Amino acid sequence: MRNASSGSPLCLPYDPGVSAVALAALIRERQPCVVLTGAGISTESGIPDFRSARGIWANVDPFEVASIQAFRRDPERVWRFYRERIQLLREAEPNAGHYALAELERRRLVRAVVTQNIDTLHSRAGSEDVIEVHGSIRSAQCLDCLWTEPADAVLEQLEGRAVPLCPHCGGPLKPGVVMFGELLPPGAMERATELARAAGLLLVVGSSLEVWPVAGLPLEARAFAIVNVGSTALDHQALLKVDAGAGETLAAVLAALDHPT
């Protein structure tokens, strides 16, 4: 594992001007920049996170509704949970943070976005190179024949039955997200690691860096910066830590890039 940062990180209480200028400078100077996002970038779109006091896992046991063992044991219960969640995620809209990252990619200042999120908001905001390491809500998959069914067809099935079925073999379809106890999508983590190792800067946005192996990606990069509300285990190794929301911070970064001092 490699990291080029040394000494104490620059940890800034949020000041739109100071933080944005510092982060914009890092993005400009330490190319290529790869972004890693977590649930914190999507909370501003009205999507609950997982581990906060008001997060999803505060009210439900993830191993009862979001593990592969739970799905095999009781797919109906798992689909009751995911049906509501998929509908919520599909109704959510990208926010300023998603749009800012898409714009940075368009300007060739961001090479790719690696995301732990399953909500597809990065793609819907216009980001083109998105690595969804935990899967997405775009589809569901049959564990028996590996057929992939689009989300629209899955939701249509759920209007008449508790568990959607594979149109080819009749087996139960599983949400297209990575559940506890499952491996990550083939090639996703490998590409994410490759991108991190080649990055001049890995920018972490809205992740508490608690879920492995994705949480280890910053340690593969030559240097990293963090934008997150609250602390992470790697704050002390970051070149820059901005304790603030993704939308306001990244929008301010764009403004700083447009009007350098």
CSV table of C-alpha atoms in Angstrom, one decimal, residues 14-199:
chain,number,residue,atom,x,y,z
A,14,TYR,CA,-15.5,24.3,6.2
A,15,ASP,CA,-14.9,27.7,4.7
A,16,PRO,CA,-16.3,27.8,1.1
A,17,GLY,CA,-13.4,30.0,-0.1
A,18,VAL,CA,-10.4,28.5,1.6
A,19,SER,CA,-11.5,24.9,1.3
A,20,ALA,CA,-12.5,25.2,-2.4
A,21,VAL,CA,-9.3,26.9,-3.4
A,22,ALA,CA,-7.2,24.3,-1.7
A,23,LEU,CA,-9.1,21.4,-3.1
A,24,ALA,CA,-9.2,22.9,-6.6
A,25,ALA,CA,-5.5,23.3,-6.5
A,26,LEU,CA,-5.0,19.7,-5.6
A,27,ILE,CA,-7.2,18.5,-8.4
A,28,ARG,CA,-5.4,20.7,-10.9
A,29,GLU,CA,-1.9,19.8,-9.8
A,30,ARG,CA,-2.2,16.1,-9.0
A,31,GLN,CA,-3.5,14.6,-12.2
A,32,PRO,CA,-5.0,12.2,-13.0
A,33,CYS,CA,-7.8,12.6,-10.3
A,34,VAL,CA,-10.0,9.6,-9.5
A,35,VAL,CA,-13.0,10.1,-7.2
A,36,LEU,CA,-14.4,7.6,-4.7
A,37,THR,CA,-17.9,8.3,-3.5
A,38,GLY,CA,-20.1,6.9,-0.7
A,39,ALA,CA,-23.5,7.4,0.7
A,40,GLY,CA,-22.8,10.9,1.9
A,41,ILE,CA,-22.9,12.3,-1.6
A,42,SER,CA,-26.5,11.0,-2.1
A,43,THR,CA,-28.0,12.1,1.3
A,44,GLU,CA,-28.4,15.5,-0.3
A,45,SER,CA,-30.7,13.8,-2.8
A,46,GLY,CA,-32.9,12.6,0.1
A,47,ILE,CA,-31.4,9.1,0.2
A,48,PRO,CA,-30.7,7.9,3.8
A,49,ASP,CA,-27.2,6.7,4.6
A,50,PHE,CA,-26.6,3.4,6.3
A,51,ARG,CA,-24.7,3.8,9.6
A,52,SER,CA,-25.7,7.2,11.1
A,53,ALA,CA,-28.1,7.5,14.0
A,54,ARG,CA,-30.9,7.9,11.4
A,55,GLY,CA,-29.4,5.6,8.8
A,56,ILE,CA,-31.1,2.5,7.3
A,57,TRP,CA,-29.3,0.0,9.6
A,58,ALA,CA,-30.6,1.9,12.7
A,59,ASN,CA,-34.0,0.4,12.1
A,60,VAL,CA,-33.3,-2.9,10.4
A,61,ASP,CA,-30.8,-5.7,10.7
A,62,PRO,CA,-28.8,-5.8,7.4
A,63,PHE,CA,-28.2,-9.5,7.8
A,64,GLU,CA,-31.9,-10.1,7.8
A,65,VAL,CA,-32.7,-8.1,4.7
A,66,ALA,CA,-29.5,-7.5,2.8
A,67,SER,CA,-27.4,-10.7,3.0
A,68,ILE,CA,-27.2,-13.4,0.4
A,69,GLN,CA,-28.0,-15.9,3.2
A,70,ALA,CA,-31.2,-14.0,4.0
A,71,PHE,CA,-32.1,-13.9,0.3
A,72,ARG,CA,-31.7,-17.7,0.0
A,73,ARG,CA,-33.7,-18.3,3.2
A,74,ASP,CA,-36.5,-15.8,2.6
A,75,PRO,CA,-36.4,-13.9,-0.7
A,76,GLU,CA,-39.9,-12.5,-0.1
A,77,ARG,CA,-38.7,-10.6,3.0
A,78,VAL,CA,-35.7,-9.3,1.2
A,79,TRP,CA,-37.8,-8.1,-1.7
A,80,ARG,CA,-40.2,-6.3,0.7
A,81,PHE,CA,-37.2,-4.3,1.8
A,82,TYR,CA,-35.7,-3.7,-1.6
A,83,ARG,CA,-39.0,-2.9,-3.4
A,84,GLU,CA,-39.4,0.2,-1.3
A,85,ARG,CA,-35.7,1.1,-1.5
A,86,ILE,CA,-35.6,0.7,-5.3
A,87,GLN,CA,-38.6,2.9,-5.7
A,88,LEU,CA,-37.0,5.6,-3.4
A,89,LEU,CA,-33.7,5.5,-5.3
A,90,ARG,CA,-35.4,5.7,-8.7
A,91,GLU,CA,-37.4,8.8,-7.6
A,92,ALA,CA,-34.3,10.6,-6.3
A,93,GLU,CA,-32.6,13.2,-8.4
A,94,PRO,CA,-28.9,14.0,-8.8
A,95,ASN,CA,-27.7,16.9,-6.6
A,96,ALA,CA,-25.0,19.6,-7.0
A,97,GLY,CA,-22.3,17.1,-6.0
A,98,HIS,CA,-23.2,14.6,-8.7
A,99,TYR,CA,-23.4,17.4,-11.3
A,100,ALA,CA,-20.1,18.9,-10.3
A,101,LEU,CA,-18.3,15.6,-10.7
A,102,ALA,CA,-19.8,15.1,-14.1
A,103,GLU,CA,-18.6,18.6,-15.1
A,104,LEU,CA,-15.1,17.9,-13.7
A,105,GLU,CA,-15.0,14.7,-15.9
A,106,ARG,CA,-16.2,16.7,-18.9
A,107,ARG,CA,-13.3,19.1,-18.3
A,108,ARG,CA,-10.9,16.1,-18.1
A,109,LEU,CA,-10.1,17.0,-14.5
A,110,VAL,CA,-11.7,13.7,-13.2
A,111,ARG,CA,-10.7,10.5,-14.9
A,112,ALA,CA,-13.4,8.2,-13.4
A,113,VAL,CA,-15.8,7.9,-10.5
A,114,VAL,CA,-15.7,4.8,-8.3
A,115,THR,CA,-18.8,4.6,-6.2
A,116,GLN,CA,-20.1,2.5,-3.4
A,117,ASN,CA,-23.6,3.7,-4.2
A,118,ILE,CA,-26.3,1.7,-6.0
A,119,ASP,CA,-28.5,4.6,-6.9
A,120,THR,CA,-27.2,5.3,-10.5
A,121,LEU,CA,-27.2,9.1,-9.7
A,122,HIS,CA,-23.7,9.6,-11.1
A,123,SER,CA,-24.6,8.3,-14.5
A,124,ARG,CA,-27.9,10.2,-14.5
A,125,ALA,CA,-26.0,13.4,-13.7
A,126,GLY,CA,-23.8,12.8,-16.8
A,127,SER,CA,-20.7,11.0,-15.5
A,128,GLU,CA,-19.5,8.6,-18.1
A,129,ASP,CA,-16.8,6.4,-16.5
A,130,VAL,CA,-18.5,5.1,-13.4
A,131,ILE,CA,-17.4,1.9,-11.6
A,132,GLU,CA,-20.2,0.7,-9.4
A,133,VAL,CA,-18.3,-1.6,-7.0
A,134,HIS,CA,-21.5,-2.6,-5.0
A,135,GLY,CA,-23.7,-3.1,-8.1
A,136,SER,CA,-26.8,-1.0,-8.8
A,137,ILE,CA,-30.6,-0.9,-8.9
A,138,ARG,CA,-30.6,-1.0,-12.7
A,139,SER,CA,-31.4,-4.7,-12.8
A,140,ALA,CA,-31.9,-8.0,-10.9
A,141,GLN,CA,-30.2,-11.3,-11.6
A,142,CYS,CA,-31.2,-14.9,-11.5
A,143,LEU,CA,-28.8,-16.9,-9.3
A,144,ASP,CA,-29.7,-20.1,-11.2
A,145,CYS,CA,-29.0,-19.2,-14.9
A,146,LEU,CA,-27.5,-15.7,-14.4
A,147,TRP,CA,-30.1,-14.0,-16.5
A,148,THR,CA,-30.2,-10.2,-16.0
A,149,GLU,CA,-33.6,-8.5,-15.9
A,150,PRO,CA,-34.1,-4.7,-16.2
A,151,ALA,CA,-35.5,-2.9,-13.2
A,152,ASP,CA,-38.6,-1.8,-15.0
A,153,ALA,CA,-39.6,-5.4,-15.7
A,154,VAL,CA,-38.8,-6.4,-12.2
A,155,LEU,CA,-41.0,-3.7,-10.7
A,156,GLU,CA,-43.8,-4.6,-13.0
A,157,GLN,CA,-43.6,-8.2,-11.7
A,158,LEU,CA,-43.6,-7.0,-8.1
A,159,GLU,CA,-47.0,-5.4,-8.7
A,160,GLY,CA,-48.5,-8.9,-8.9
A,161,ARG,CA,-46.1,-11.1,-6.9
A,162,ALA,CA,-43.9,-11.0,-3.9
A,163,VAL,CA,-40.8,-12.3,-5.6
A,164,PRO,CA,-39.9,-11.5,-9.2
A,165,LEU,CA,-39.0,-14.6,-11.3
A,166,CYS,CA,-36.5,-15.2,-14.1
A,167,PRO,CA,-38.4,-15.2,-17.4
A,168,HIS,CA,-36.0,-18.0,-18.7
A,169,CYS,CA,-35.7,-20.6,-15.9
A,170,GLY,CA,-38.3,-19.4,-13.3
A,171,GLY,CA,-35.8,-19.0,-10.5
A,172,PRO,CA,-36.1,-16.1,-8.1
A,173,LEU,CA,-34.4,-12.9,-9.2
A,174,LYS,CA,-32.1,-11.2,-6.8
A,175,PRO,CA,-31.6,-7.4,-6.6
A,176,GLY,CA,-28.6,-6.4,-8.7
A,177,VAL,CA,-26.7,-5.0,-5.6
A,178,VAL,CA,-23.9,-6.7,-3.7
A,179,MET,CA,-25.3,-8.2,-0.6
A,180,PHE,CA,-23.4,-9.1,2.6
A,181,GLY,CA,-21.7,-12.4,2.0
A,182,GLU,CA,-21.3,-11.9,-1.8
A,183,LEU,CA,-18.2,-11.1,-3.9
A,184,LEU,CA,-18.0,-7.7,-5.7
A,185,PRO,CA,-18.9,-7.7,-9.4
A,186,PRO,CA,-16.2,-9.3,-11.5
A,187,GLY,CA,-13.6,-6.9,-12.5
A,188,ALA,CA,-15.0,-3.9,-10.6
A,189,MET,CA,-12.6,-3.9,-7.7
A,190,GLU,CA,-9.7,-4.8,-9.9
A,191,ARG,CA,-10.4,-1.7,-12.1
A,192,ALA,CA,-11.0,0.5,-9.1
A,193,THR,CA,-7.6,-0.5,-7.6
A,194,GLU,CA,-5.9,0.0,-10.9
A,195,LEU,CA,-7.3,3.5,-11.2
A,196,ALA,CA,-6.4,4.3,-7.6
A,197,ARG,CA,-2.8,3.2,-8.1
A,198,ALA,CA,-2.5,5.3,-11.2
A,199,ALA,CA,-4.1,8.4,-9.7
